[in-house]
Amino acid sequence: MPGQHTIAHDTTAIAARPAAAREVRVGPGRAARELGLKSTEFDLAVQLGRIRTVLDGDGGDRWVDRAEIERLRAGPGFPEALRRSVHAVGTTEGAALIDVTKTRFTRLARLGLLVPVKFYLNRYRAVVWLYLAEELRLFAADDRNLPLLTGRTPESLRSQLDTGIDLRPRNWRARQLGFMLRRTDDPWARAGAVASLLGPPHVSEAVPDHYDRSHLNGFRRPPPSHGAPGSPAADLAEELMTAQDPDEIARLQADLVRLTERARAHRPAPRPAPRRPEPVRRAPEAVEPVRGTSRGLLGRWWRGNR
């Protein structure tokens, strides 16, 4: 019959496809290989929103839909364009890219005009900031920034540098917060992302309720992994993750109050069930002996023995 022939033909066609084409979702490692990216490049692409991921059914690892991979592979200039969009450079390469000295490049970054996208610790445990090459090109191509790239630095900016200003950690934290907020719509997770940038005392000030704070702590994101927990490298990463300036702390606390209130309205934090009051136990009533019963028997027994 025609209908049976069609069904048999479709089944054969599906079976003949490669196994990769039949998978609905793939893990991060497999997706990175198919997109021609290193694992670090893939992670950065996900953070930047270049690659859309989905959580598995249990809310654990993130996966990539096969349709998303095909969308990226069909994009213009693949794979070079995708790889170029997540290319991160250090100070030396970045300075050469925008044709300035390393000293000037560092000054621009300290002033917050160039925003780092990630960092690593070198063998001397010094922080090495990395910047998106794509953003540096755009900065250099903007005519408004030409005075910053050539000539004398404006006096207003030099005075800030003289105070020792360094906005690189703060701008990196702001970027990390954007990454974390982009990955979730859950109100508690969004509040937890903000709490990740505050120290415990500042979280306690913003969220005084013990049960709200305990629930919130389960959504705090740890700093990027740099060494074993408790190691100097890990401690430095945690320090960079934590807001330091009073105005930054105040702004994050205000955001945390607002997001926690929204999360509480959406889904209250777990609390212990209220204890039921103990039933009032009444003292047993004294039972009076029936008159003439015990005494009468005892009296007859006593008189008989006499």
mmCIF file of N, CA, C and O in Angstrom, residues 10 15 102 137 206 208-209 272 277 289 292:
data_model
loop_
_atom_site.group_PDB
_atom_site.id
_atom_site.type_symbol
_atom_site.label_atom_id
_atom_site.label_comp_id
_atom_site.label_asym_id
_atom_site.label_seq_id
_atom_site.Cartn_x
_atom_site.Cartn_y
_atom_site.Cartn_z
ATOM 1 N N ASP A 10 10.620 6.425 5.174
ATOM 2 C CA ASP A 10 11.060 7.396 6.183
ATOM 3 C C ASP A 10 11.925 6.733 7.229
ATOM 4 O O ASP A 10 12.924 7.286 7.672
ATOM 5 N N ALA A 15 17.301 5.961 9.801
ATOM 6 C CA ALA A 15 18.344 5.039 10.241
ATOM 7 C C ALA A 15 19.649 5.288 9.515
ATOM 8 O O ALA A 15 20.725 5.002 10.024
ATOM 9 N N LYS A 102 52.015 49.670 25.878
ATOM 10 C CA LYS A 102 51.423 48.876 26.953
ATOM 11 C C LYS A 102 51.065 49.750 28.146
ATOM 12 O O LYS A 102 50.066 49.498 28.830
ATOM 13 N N ARG A 137 38.964 46.462 18.996
ATOM 14 C CA ARG A 137 38.904 47.011 17.631
ATOM 15 C C ARG A 137 37.815 48.073 17.518
ATOM 16 O O ARG A 137 38.010 49.126 16.883
ATOM 17 N N ALA A 206 21.606 43.257 53.936
ATOM 18 C CA ALA A 206 20.559 43.401 52.920
ATOM 19 C C ALA A 206 19.432 42.393 53.116
ATOM 20 O O ALA A 206 18.277 42.687 52.794
ATOM 21 N N PRO A 208 18.177 40.407 56.195
ATOM 22 C CA PRO A 208 18.296 40.080 57.620
ATOM 23 C C PRO A 208 17.583 38.791 58.020
ATOM 24 O O PRO A 208 17.934 38.197 59.043
ATOM 25 N N ASP A 209 16.581 38.354 57.250
ATOM 26 C CA ASP A 209 15.839 37.149 57.621
ATOM 27 C C ASP A 209 16.723 35.918 57.440
ATOM 28 O O ASP A 209 17.271 35.680 56.355
ATOM 29 N N PRO A 272 10.748 25.992 58.641
ATOM 30 C CA PRO A 272 10.259 24.830 59.393
ATOM 31 C C PRO A 272 8.774 24.960 59.688
ATOM 32 O O PRO A 272 8.256 26.069 59.882
ATOM 33 N N PRO A 277 0.906 23.257 69.374
ATOM 34 C CA PRO A 277 0.965 23.391 70.844
ATOM 35 C C PRO A 277 0.699 22.050 71.519
ATOM 36 O O PRO A 277 -0.109 21.249 71.061
ATOM 37 N N PRO A 289 -12.696 6.800 98.164
ATOM 38 C CA PRO A 289 -13.182 5.429 98.413
ATOM 39 C C PRO A 289 -14.666 5.439 98.744
ATOM 40 O O PRO A 289 -15.181 6.402 99.302
ATOM 41 N N GLY A 292 -18.068 2.758 103.505
ATOM 42 C CA GLY A 292 -18.675 1.540 104.036
ATOM 43 C C GLY A 292 -18.220 0.284 103.329
ATOM 44 O O GLY A 292 -18.659 -0.798 103.675
#
